[in-house]
Amino acid sequence: MNNQYTIATIGSHSALQILKGAKDEGFKTLVIALNKQISFYKRYSFIDEIVGVDSFSEFPEIEEKLIDKNVIVIPHGSFVAYLGMEGNKKMTLPYFGNKKVLDFEFDRVKQGEWLKEAGINTPKEFKNIKDVEFPVIIKSFGAAGGKGYFLINNKQDLDKKIKLFNGKQFVIQQYIVGVSLYIHYFYSPLTKTLEILSMDRRYETNVDALGRIPFNVDPSYVVVGNSPLVLRESMLPEAYEMGEKVVKKSQELISSQGLFGPFCLETIITPEQKFYVIEISARIVAGTNLFIEGSPYADLLYNEPMSTGRRIAREIKNAIKENKLKEILD
Ligand code: AMP
Ligand code: AMP
């Protein structure tokens, strides 16, 4: 039955993981790739079809061609970066996930309310410059991959950096000193259970390289890769609790369907073993690419390699079996 459906995504970010997982679960697979990258995606035998475009802005025209193919689109980190939030919302092909969550994810104010109302510990935010307690980090709205952030330790520097934003929106946040830990969750609306499938820490340049330099350099937070990490087992129950609170609150705040499928809480852990959640990503994150063959956490739940990409396909397969596909597509 699965082979009547084609799982499709845009060629970048975590497309390989998603399509490999889809093939492992018996689906046909399709990638929409830049023409210059077609030869790259041809290397992988689990991709059945490649649709080439000169630019991802051609997506709406491609959609029309795919409408009869029984395609299910899996969004990932590039969707908003390349198609914009409106482009995501306007997508007419069946889309895995709840698009209503997008509004809460990309508005930093709404996202903060969601997390706080869920009872999650978040860094303090300073609305008024005179209240600022240093160090702080200034973050632009909708930043991709940590670009455009500044760490600031005094008032003079704060005034200078704020001018650089030139009227663009930003937030000033308490800077949390600790270890970053990105927790990869999957919430199944079919079984109503939450799973932690893996975790990573990001490698960011140059903040993660400063220990190698004997003089002062301003840190930057542009992500260049990800490395694996396992959490002290005594902290794992709290990691589950945080995920459950966020899902439950989304069902009250966003829509009864709420947040489902893959999501990530981006945390920083202090020496007191306190989690601070700095951001939520309501989709598959690139750090899951470390675990295409499974992870220590996925291995505890499944007796087979289970990546986040494959878990998405498994959910779709189960929904087809139970005749509930409509409930997980938007
Ligand atoms: P790319 O496919 O590299 O062009 O990235 C598409 C989007 O995903 C951009 O917004 C990137 O910042 C984001 N992205 C790519 N790789 C990662 C990563 N390893 N961690 C976090 N974000 C990423
Ligand atoms: P984000 O775009 O919110 O995922 O943040 C990108 C990176 O900026 C994180 O991985 C952290 O290294 C850093 N960062 C963001 N917010 C904070 C914060 N409040 N305290 C410390 N570091 C932060």
mmCIF file of C-alpha atoms and ligand atoms in Angstrom:
data_model
loop_
_atom_site.group_PDB
_atom_site.id
_atom_site.type_symbol
_atom_site.label_atom_id
_atom_site.label_comp_id
_atom_site.label_asym_id
_atom_site.label_seq_id
_atom_site.Cartn_x
_atom_site.Cartn_y
_atom_site.Cartn_z
ATOM 1 C CA MET A 1 0.000 0.000 0.000
ATOM 2 C CA ASN A 2 2.836 2.407 0.861
ATOM 3 C CA ASN A 3 4.231 2.128 -2.634
ATOM 4 C CA GLN A 4 1.196 4.011 -3.922
ATOM 5 C CA TYR A 5 2.562 7.114 -2.208
ATOM 6 C CA THR A 6 5.680 9.123 -2.958
ATOM 7 C CA ILE A 7 7.567 10.861 -0.162
ATOM 8 C CA ALA A 8 9.094 14.087 -1.473
ATOM 9 C CA THR A 9 11.284 16.873 -0.153
ATOM 10 C CA ILE A 10 13.623 19.662 -1.231
ATOM 11 C CA GLY A 11 17.246 18.645 -1.879
ATOM 12 C CA SER A 12 19.228 20.048 1.079
ATOM 13 C CA HIS A 13 19.429 19.993 4.914
ATOM 14 C CA SER A 14 18.169 16.472 5.826
ATOM 15 C CA ALA A 15 16.737 15.322 2.492
ATOM 16 C CA LEU A 16 19.019 12.280 2.263
ATOM 17 C CA GLN A 17 18.008 11.050 5.715
ATOM 18 C CA ILE A 18 14.285 11.632 5.020
ATOM 19 C CA LEU A 19 14.345 9.831 1.648
ATOM 20 C CA LYS A 20 16.466 6.925 2.872
ATOM 21 C CA GLY A 21 13.995 6.474 5.742
ATOM 22 C CA ALA A 22 11.068 6.627 3.325
ATOM 23 C CA LYS A 23 12.620 3.970 1.082
ATOM 24 C CA ASP A 24 13.336 1.722 4.101
ATOM 25 C CA GLU A 25 9.616 1.941 4.945
ATOM 26 C CA GLY A 26 8.571 0.969 1.394
ATOM 27 C CA PHE A 27 7.647 4.349 -0.142
ATOM 28 C CA LYS A 28 8.576 5.745 -3.516
ATOM 29 C CA THR A 29 10.867 8.767 -3.156
ATOM 30 C CA LEU A 30 11.331 12.046 -4.993
ATOM 31 C CA VAL A 31 13.679 14.982 -4.506
ATOM 32 C CA ILE A 32 13.278 18.504 -5.877
ATOM 33 C CA ALA A 33 16.859 19.587 -6.460
ATOM 34 C CA LEU A 34 18.729 22.470 -8.013
ATOM 35 C CA ASN A 35 19.751 21.507 -11.553
ATOM 36 C CA LYS A 36 23.407 21.894 -10.629
ATOM 37 C CA GLN A 37 22.958 19.301 -7.860
ATOM 38 C CA ILE A 38 21.124 16.629 -9.841
ATOM 39 C CA SER A 39 24.311 14.643 -10.399
ATOM 40 C CA PHE A 40 24.937 14.678 -6.633
ATOM 41 C CA TYR A 41 21.499 13.269 -5.765
ATOM 42 C CA LYS A 42 21.877 10.636 -8.541
ATOM 43 C CA ARG A 43 24.563 8.997 -6.412
ATOM 44 C CA TYR A 44 21.912 7.630 -4.052
ATOM 45 C CA SER A 45 19.968 4.561 -5.114
ATOM 46 C CA PHE A 46 17.149 5.147 -2.620
ATOM 47 C CA ILE A 47 16.016 8.216 -4.590
ATOM 48 C CA ASP A 48 13.566 7.116 -7.305
ATOM 49 C CA GLU A 49 12.954 10.433 -9.016
ATOM 50 C CA ILE A 50 14.702 13.803 -9.253
ATOM 51 C CA VAL A 51 12.880 16.939 -10.366
ATOM 52 C CA GLY A 52 15.339 19.683 -11.332
ATOM 53 C CA VAL A 53 14.769 23.429 -10.821
ATOM 54 C CA ASP A 54 16.967 26.469 -11.445
ATOM 55 C CA SER A 55 15.778 27.993 -8.198
ATOM 56 C CA PHE A 56 13.533 26.825 -5.348
ATOM 57 C CA SER A 57 11.265 29.786 -6.083
ATOM 58 C CA GLU A 58 9.907 27.595 -8.917
ATOM 59 C CA PHE A 59 8.297 25.373 -6.277
ATOM 60 C CA PRO A 60 4.669 26.469 -6.972
ATOM 61 C CA GLU A 61 4.999 25.412 -10.654
ATOM 62 C CA ILE A 62 6.535 22.090 -9.642
ATOM 63 C CA GLU A 63 3.642 21.497 -7.288
ATOM 64 C CA GLU A 64 1.192 21.508 -10.179
ATOM 65 C CA LYS A 65 3.187 18.782 -11.912
ATOM 66 C CA LEU A 66 3.239 16.626 -8.777
ATOM 67 C CA ILE A 67 -0.394 16.915 -7.849
ATOM 68 C CA ASP A 68 -1.386 13.610 -9.525
ATOM 69 C CA LYS A 69 1.516 11.662 -8.099
ATOM 70 C CA ASN A 70 0.160 10.998 -4.596
ATOM 71 C CA VAL A 71 3.029 12.962 -3.127
ATOM 72 C CA ILE A 72 3.482 13.670 0.580
ATOM 73 C CA VAL A 73 5.905 16.531 1.296
ATOM 74 C CA ILE A 74 8.177 16.396 4.332
ATOM 75 C CA PRO A 75 9.329 19.874 5.427
ATOM 76 C CA HIS A 76 12.807 20.453 6.881
ATOM 77 C CA GLY A 77 15.019 23.407 7.825
ATOM 78 C CA SER A 78 15.389 24.659 4.258
ATOM 79 C CA PHE A 79 11.672 25.071 3.631
ATOM 80 C CA VAL A 80 11.307 28.353 5.422
ATOM 81 C CA ALA A 81 14.812 29.490 4.435
ATOM 82 C CA TYR A 82 14.094 28.954 0.723
ATOM 83 C CA LEU A 83 10.292 29.240 0.352
ATOM 84 C CA GLY A 84 9.486 31.684 3.166
ATOM 85 C CA MET A 85 6.762 31.176 5.745
ATOM 86 C CA GLU A 86 4.041 32.240 3.298
ATOM 87 C CA GLY A 87 5.390 29.809 0.690
ATOM 88 C CA ASN A 88 5.082 27.004 3.242
ATOM 89 C CA LYS A 89 1.561 27.951 4.182
ATOM 90 C CA LYS A 90 0.440 28.211 0.568
ATOM 91 C CA MET A 91 1.734 24.786 -0.342
ATOM 92 C CA THR A 92 -1.149 22.765 -1.764
ATOM 93 C CA LEU A 93 0.510 19.344 -1.775
ATOM 94 C CA PRO A 94 -0.176 17.226 1.334
ATOM 95 C CA TYR A 95 2.365 18.359 3.962
ATOM 96 C CA PHE A 96 3.424 16.313 7.000
ATOM 97 C CA GLY A 97 2.824 18.457 10.091
ATOM 98 C CA ASN A 98 0.583 21.225 11.388
ATOM 99 C CA LYS A 99 1.129 24.504 9.513
ATOM 100 C CA LYS A 100 -0.525 26.488 12.303
ATOM 101 C CA VAL A 101 2.587 25.855 14.387
ATOM 102 C CA LEU A 102 4.632 27.965 11.927
ATOM 103 C CA ASP A 103 3.164 31.212 13.300
ATOM 104 C CA PHE A 104 4.279 30.334 16.814
ATOM 105 C CA GLU A 105 7.671 29.121 15.735
ATOM 106 C CA PHE A 106 8.757 32.134 13.697
ATOM 107 C CA ASP A 107 7.427 34.927 15.869
ATOM 108 C CA ARG A 108 9.927 35.114 18.740
ATOM 109 C CA VAL A 109 7.345 36.745 21.010
ATOM 110 C CA LYS A 110 4.738 34.032 20.406
ATOM 111 C CA GLN A 111 7.376 31.328 20.748
ATOM 112 C CA GLY A 112 8.461 32.776 24.106
ATOM 113 C CA GLU A 113 4.844 32.770 25.351
ATOM 114 C CA TRP A 114 4.366 29.187 24.251
ATOM 115 C CA LEU A 115 7.474 27.999 26.120
ATOM 116 C CA LYS A 116 6.835 30.084 29.239
ATOM 117 C CA GLU A 117 3.175 29.110 29.480
ATOM 118 C CA ALA A 118 4.269 25.481 29.146
ATOM 119 C CA GLY A 119 6.351 25.974 32.294
ATOM 120 C CA ILE A 120 9.697 25.743 30.485
ATOM 121 C CA ASN A 121 12.738 27.559 31.835
ATOM 122 C CA THR A 122 13.892 30.157 29.274
ATOM 123 C CA PRO A 123 16.577 32.898 29.364
ATOM 124 C CA LYS A 124 15.385 36.261 30.669
ATOM 125 C CA GLU A 125 14.446 38.729 27.944
ATOM 126 C CA PHE A 126 15.033 42.448 28.366
ATOM 127 C CA LYS A 127 12.453 44.712 26.744
ATOM 128 C CA ASN A 128 14.002 47.838 28.181
ATOM 129 C CA ILE A 129 17.655 48.640 27.567
ATOM 130 C CA LYS A 130 18.072 50.185 31.008
ATOM 131 C CA ASP A 131 17.103 46.878 32.683
ATOM 132 C CA VAL A 132 19.772 44.819 30.924
ATOM 133 C CA GLU A 133 21.985 42.615 33.099
ATOM 134 C CA PHE A 134 25.162 41.589 31.237
ATOM 135 C CA PRO A 135 26.230 39.382 29.515
ATOM 136 C CA VAL A 136 23.444 39.304 26.919
ATOM 137 C CA ILE A 137 23.024 37.995 23.397
ATOM 138 C CA ILE A 138 21.199 40.034 20.742
ATOM 139 C CA LYS A 139 19.351 37.933 18.200
ATOM 140 C CA SER A 140 17.693 39.062 15.019
ATOM 141 C CA PHE A 141 14.243 37.686 14.137
ATOM 142 C CA GLY A 142 14.217 34.691 11.809
ATOM 143 C CA ALA A 143 17.993 34.228 11.919
ATOM 144 C CA ALA A 144 19.142 31.136 10.063
ATOM 145 C CA GLY A 145 21.733 28.942 11.657
ATOM 146 C CA GLY A 146 22.911 31.504 14.262
ATOM 147 C CA LYS A 147 23.868 34.245 11.771
ATOM 148 C CA GLY A 148 23.587 37.840 12.969
ATOM 149 C CA TYR A 149 23.909 37.243 16.748
ATOM 150 C CA PHE A 150 26.085 39.296 19.099
ATOM 151 C CA LEU A 151 27.408 38.544 22.572
ATOM 152 C CA ILE A 152 27.586 41.756 24.583
ATOM 153 C CA ASN A 153 29.121 42.521 27.932
ATOM 154 C CA ASN A 154 28.701 46.283 28.429
ATOM 155 C CA LYS A 155 26.356 49.186 27.771
ATOM 156 C CA GLN A 156 28.631 50.928 25.258
ATOM 157 C CA ASP A 157 28.847 47.863 23.060
ATOM 158 C CA LEU A 158 25.098 47.309 23.400
ATOM 159 C CA ASP A 159 24.326 50.789 22.049
ATOM 160 C CA LYS A 160 26.747 50.253 19.169
ATOM 161 C CA LYS A 161 25.359 46.849 18.168
ATOM 162 C CA ILE A 162 21.712 47.915 18.397
ATOM 163 C CA LYS A 163 22.428 50.596 15.777
ATOM 164 C CA LEU A 164 23.535 47.847 13.379
ATOM 165 C CA PHE A 165 20.023 46.409 13.364
ATOM 166 C CA ASN A 166 18.817 49.609 11.706
ATOM 167 C CA GLY A 167 15.172 49.243 12.662
ATOM 168 C CA LYS A 168 15.068 45.460 12.071
ATOM 169 C CA GLN A 169 13.505 43.356 14.832
ATOM 170 C CA PHE A 170 15.708 41.763 17.512
ATOM 171 C CA VAL A 171 15.559 40.385 21.056
ATOM 172 C CA ILE A 172 17.987 40.924 23.929
ATOM 173 C CA GLN A 173 18.407 37.746 25.962
ATOM 174 C CA GLN A 174 20.294 36.760 29.083
ATOM 175 C CA TYR A 175 23.413 34.903 27.898
ATOM 176 C CA ILE A 176 23.476 31.441 29.431
ATOM 177 C CA VAL A 177 26.923 30.008 30.049
ATOM 178 C CA GLY A 178 26.803 26.251 29.718
ATOM 179 C CA VAL A 179 26.828 23.306 27.350
ATOM 180 C CA SER A 180 24.437 23.377 24.425
ATOM 181 C CA LEU A 181 22.306 20.283 23.970
ATOM 182 C CA TYR A 182 19.786 19.882 21.187
ATOM 183 C CA ILE A 183 17.169 17.247 21.979
ATOM 184 C CA HIS A 184 15.430 15.543 19.039
ATOM 185 C CA TYR A 185 11.879 14.488 19.847
ATOM 186 C CA PHE A 186 9.097 12.780 17.917
ATOM 187 C CA TYR A 187 5.473 13.038 19.028
ATOM 188 C CA SER A 188 3.087 10.500 17.530
ATOM 189 C CA PRO A 189 -0.488 11.756 17.243
ATOM 190 C CA LEU A 190 -1.548 8.164 16.471
ATOM 191 C CA THR A 191 -0.281 6.605 19.719
ATOM 192 C CA LYS A 192 -0.120 9.895 21.654
ATOM 193 C CA THR A 193 3.391 9.152 22.852
ATOM 194 C CA LEU A 194 6.570 11.162 22.893
ATOM 195 C CA GLU A 195 9.922 9.663 21.956
ATOM 196 C CA ILE A 196 13.421 11.083 22.312
ATOM 197 C CA LEU A 197 15.198 9.741 19.238
ATOM 198 C CA SER A 198 18.596 11.413 19.558
ATOM 199 C CA MET A 199 20.591 14.431 20.730
ATOM 200 C CA ASP A 200 23.421 16.532 19.389
ATOM 201 C CA ARG A 201 25.453 19.560 20.169
ATOM 202 C CA ARG A 202 26.163 22.070 17.497
ATOM 203 C CA TYR A 203 29.594 23.099 16.429
ATOM 204 C CA GLU A 204 29.516 26.848 15.905
ATOM 205 C CA THR A 205 32.196 29.019 14.460
ATOM 206 C CA ASN A 206 33.925 30.718 15.978
ATOM 207 C CA VAL A 207 32.486 30.493 19.496
ATOM 208 C CA ASP A 208 33.446 26.817 19.770
ATOM 209 C CA ALA A 209 36.992 27.515 18.594
ATOM 210 C CA LEU A 210 37.856 30.374 20.964
ATOM 211 C CA GLY A 211 39.530 28.064 23.463
ATOM 212 C CA ARG A 212 42.302 27.605 20.894
ATOM 213 C CA ILE A 213 43.074 31.303 20.566
ATOM 214 C CA PRO A 214 45.185 33.173 23.145
ATOM 215 C CA PHE A 215 43.680 36.627 22.466
ATOM 216 C CA ASN A 216 40.188 38.135 22.446
ATOM 217 C CA VAL A 217 37.947 37.716 19.401
ATOM 218 C CA ASP A 218 34.211 38.469 19.188
ATOM 219 C CA PRO A 219 32.346 35.173 19.117
ATOM 220 C CA SER A 220 30.022 34.298 16.245
ATOM 221 C CA TYR A 221 27.385 31.543 16.252
ATOM 222 C CA VAL A 222 27.176 30.303 12.665
ATOM 223 C CA VAL A 223 26.596 26.566 12.735
ATOM 224 C CA VAL A 224 29.015 24.497 10.652
ATOM 225 C CA GLY A 225 28.273 21.010 11.899
ATOM 226 C CA ASN A 226 26.982 18.811 14.672
ATOM 227 C CA SER A 227 28.449 16.278 17.045
ATOM 228 C CA PRO A 228 26.795 13.560 19.152
ATOM 229 C CA LEU A 229 26.335 13.730 22.892
ATOM 230 C CA VAL A 230 24.591 11.583 25.467
ATOM 231 C CA LEU A 231 22.986 13.107 28.525
ATOM 232 C CA ARG A 232 23.477 12.066 32.158
ATOM 233 C CA GLU A 233 20.739 9.492 32.638
ATOM 234 C CA SER A 234 19.481 11.299 35.741
ATOM 235 C CA MET A 235 18.623 14.287 33.535
ATOM 236 C CA LEU A 236 16.739 12.264 30.932
ATOM 237 C CA PRO A 237 13.359 12.280 32.748
ATOM 238 C CA GLU A 238 13.413 16.077 32.730
ATOM 239 C CA ALA A 239 14.223 16.081 29.019
ATOM 240 C CA TYR A 240 11.076 13.978 28.452
ATOM 241 C CA GLU A 241 8.998 16.207 30.743
ATOM 242 C CA MET A 242 10.004 19.340 28.858
ATOM 243 C CA GLY A 243 8.966 17.787 25.539
ATOM 244 C CA GLU A 244 5.629 16.652 26.975
ATOM 245 C CA LYS A 245 4.857 20.090 28.376
ATOM 246 C CA VAL A 246 5.550 21.760 25.038
ATOM 247 C CA VAL A 247 3.291 19.324 23.149
ATOM 248 C CA LYS A 248 0.469 19.673 25.684
ATOM 249 C CA LYS A 249 0.596 23.477 25.660
ATOM 250 C CA SER A 250 0.593 23.528 21.846
ATOM 251 C CA GLN A 251 -2.718 21.630 21.874
ATOM 252 C CA GLU A 252 -4.269 24.373 24.013
ATOM 253 C CA LEU A 253 -2.552 27.379 22.474
ATOM 254 C CA ILE A 254 -2.213 26.581 18.762
ATOM 255 C CA SER A 255 -4.908 24.061 17.771
ATOM 256 C CA SER A 256 -6.328 20.816 19.103
ATOM 257 C CA GLN A 257 -3.961 18.919 16.802
ATOM 258 C CA GLY A 258 -1.033 20.879 18.244
ATOM 259 C CA LEU A 259 2.603 20.122 17.546
ATOM 260 C CA PHE A 260 3.339 16.632 16.234
ATOM 261 C CA GLY A 261 6.025 14.747 14.351
ATOM 262 C CA PRO A 262 9.679 15.714 14.832
ATOM 263 C CA PHE A 263 10.718 18.749 16.856
ATOM 264 C CA CYS A 264 13.769 19.925 18.756
ATOM 265 C CA LEU A 265 14.296 21.789 22.003
ATOM 266 C CA GLU A 266 17.537 23.730 21.831
ATOM 267 C CA THR A 267 18.851 23.894 25.372
ATOM 268 C CA ILE A 268 21.834 25.152 27.310
ATOM 269 C CA ILE A 269 22.700 23.327 30.534
ATOM 270 C CA THR A 270 24.356 25.256 33.359
ATOM 271 C CA PRO A 271 26.729 23.833 36.010
ATOM 272 C CA GLU A 272 23.698 23.587 38.346
ATOM 273 C CA GLN A 273 22.287 21.077 35.816
ATOM 274 C CA LYS A 274 19.508 23.450 34.914
ATOM 275 C CA PHE A 275 18.088 23.391 31.392
ATOM 276 C CA TYR A 276 17.404 26.669 29.642
ATOM 277 C CA VAL A 277 15.475 26.330 26.385
ATOM 278 C CA ILE A 278 16.689 28.962 23.924
ATOM 279 C CA GLU A 279 14.567 27.909 20.990
ATOM 280 C CA ILE A 280 12.143 25.330 19.629
ATOM 281 C CA SER A 281 12.306 23.991 16.065
ATOM 282 C CA ALA A 282 9.014 22.442 15.064
ATOM 283 C CA ARG A 283 10.451 20.152 12.401
ATOM 284 C CA ILE A 284 13.326 17.762 11.704
ATOM 285 C CA VAL A 285 16.640 19.433 12.581
ATOM 286 C CA ALA A 286 19.939 18.847 10.799
ATOM 287 C CA GLY A 287 21.581 17.384 13.918
ATOM 288 C CA THR A 288 19.504 14.223 13.356
ATOM 289 C CA ASN A 289 21.722 13.544 10.302
ATOM 290 C CA LEU A 290 24.246 12.056 12.730
ATOM 291 C CA PHE A 291 21.869 9.195 13.418
ATOM 292 C CA ILE A 292 20.802 7.720 10.078
ATOM 293 C CA GLU A 293 21.734 4.312 11.484
ATOM 294 C CA GLY A 294 19.945 5.008 14.784
ATOM 295 C CA SER A 295 21.197 6.467 18.062
ATOM 296 C CA PRO A 296 21.657 5.214 21.629
ATOM 297 C CA TYR A 297 18.207 6.632 22.440
ATOM 298 C CA ALA A 298 16.449 5.261 19.355
ATOM 299 C CA ASP A 299 18.048 1.860 20.042
ATOM 300 C CA LEU A 300 16.337 1.784 23.430
ATOM 301 C CA LEU A 301 12.945 2.158 21.735
ATOM 302 C CA TYR A 302 13.391 0.196 18.477
ATOM 303 C CA ASN A 303 15.151 -3.045 17.641
ATOM 304 C CA GLU A 304 16.108 -1.715 14.215
ATOM 305 C CA PRO A 305 17.928 1.394 12.968
ATOM 306 C CA MET A 306 15.457 4.260 13.451
ATOM 307 C CA SER A 307 16.416 7.720 12.255
ATOM 308 C CA THR A 308 14.061 10.670 12.594
ATOM 309 C CA GLY A 309 13.562 10.530 8.812
ATOM 310 C CA ARG A 310 12.558 6.877 8.992
ATOM 311 C CA ARG A 311 10.329 7.561 12.016
ATOM 312 C CA ILE A 312 8.385 10.120 9.955
ATOM 313 C CA ALA A 313 7.847 7.537 7.200
ATOM 314 C CA ARG A 314 6.828 4.936 9.813
ATOM 315 C CA GLU A 315 4.180 7.324 11.180
ATOM 316 C CA ILE A 316 2.813 7.904 7.680
ATOM 317 C CA LYS A 317 2.788 4.145 7.054
ATOM 318 C CA ASN A 318 0.905 3.518 10.312
ATOM 319 C CA ALA A 319 -1.580 6.291 9.488
ATOM 320 C CA ILE A 320 -2.255 4.718 6.071
ATOM 321 C CA LYS A 321 -2.855 1.339 7.746
ATOM 322 C CA GLU A 322 -5.273 2.861 10.262
ATOM 323 C CA ASN A 323 -6.972 5.028 7.633
ATOM 324 C CA LYS A 324 -5.935 8.185 9.475
ATOM 325 C CA LEU A 325 -3.684 9.808 6.896
ATOM 326 C CA LYS A 326 -5.750 13.012 6.842
ATOM 327 C CA GLU A 327 -5.059 13.568 10.546
ATOM 328 C CA ILE A 328 -1.325 13.955 10.030
ATOM 329 C CA LEU A 329 -1.287 15.986 6.810
ATOM 330 C CA ASP A 330 -1.971 19.710 6.338
HETATM 331 P P1 AMP B 1 21.581 24.476 3.577
HETATM 332 O O1 AMP B 1 20.921 23.236 3.102
HETATM 333 O O2 AMP B 1 22.958 24.237 4.132
HETATM 334 O O3 AMP B 1 21.508 25.597 2.585
HETATM 335 O O4 AMP B 1 20.746 24.974 4.840
HETATM 336 C C1 AMP B 1 19.375 25.279 4.759
HETATM 337 C C2 AMP B 1 18.901 25.877 6.067
HETATM 338 O O5 AMP B 1 19.105 24.954 7.156
HETATM 339 C C3 AMP B 1 19.659 27.136 6.466
HETATM 340 O O6 AMP B 1 18.741 28.002 7.091
HETATM 341 C C4 AMP B 1 20.713 26.634 7.448
HETATM 342 O O7 AMP B 1 21.095 27.637 8.362
HETATM 343 C C5 AMP B 1 19.990 25.470 8.131
HETATM 344 N N1 AMP B 1 20.957 24.422 8.499
HETATM 345 C C6 AMP B 1 21.689 23.665 7.647
HETATM 346 N N2 AMP B 1 22.482 22.811 8.319
HETATM 347 C C7 AMP B 1 22.244 23.031 9.625
HETATM 348 C C8 AMP B 1 22.771 22.467 10.831
HETATM 349 N N3 AMP B 1 23.695 21.500 10.812
HETATM 350 N N4 AMP B 1 22.273 22.923 11.998
HETATM 351 C C9 AMP B 1 21.347 23.899 12.025
HETATM 352 N N5 AMP B 1 20.832 24.484 10.929
HETATM 353 C C10 AMP B 1 21.265 24.067 9.741
HETATM 354 P P1 AMP B 2 19.463 29.757 18.047
HETATM 355 O O1 AMP B 2 19.374 30.439 16.711
HETATM 356 O O2 AMP B 2 18.522 30.365 19.058
HETATM 357 O O3 AMP B 2 19.328 28.284 17.910
HETATM 358 O O4 AMP B 2 20.908 30.021 18.623
HETATM 359 C C1 AMP B 2 22.094 29.717 17.908
HETATM 360 C C2 AMP B 2 23.247 29.638 18.892
HETATM 361 O O5 AMP B 2 23.418 30.886 19.592
HETATM 362 C C3 AMP B 2 23.043 28.610 20.003
HETATM 363 O O6 AMP B 2 23.408 27.323 19.596
HETATM 364 C C4 AMP B 2 23.936 29.143 21.106
HETATM 365 O O7 AMP B 2 25.291 28.824 20.911
HETATM 366 C C5 AMP B 2 23.804 30.642 20.943
HETATM 367 N N1 AMP B 2 22.741 31.191 21.831
HETATM 368 C C6 AMP B 2 21.499 31.584 21.468
HETATM 369 N N2 AMP B 2 20.814 32.059 22.532
HETATM 370 C C7 AMP B 2 21.636 31.960 23.609
HETATM 371 C C8 AMP B 2 21.526 32.315 25.000
HETATM 372 N N3 AMP B 2 20.425 32.868 25.502
HETATM 373 N N4 AMP B 2 22.589 32.068 25.808
HETATM 374 C C9 AMP B 2 23.728 31.527 25.295
HETATM 375 N N5 AMP B 2 23.902 31.198 24.000
HETATM 376 C C10 AMP B 2 22.875 31.401 23.152
#
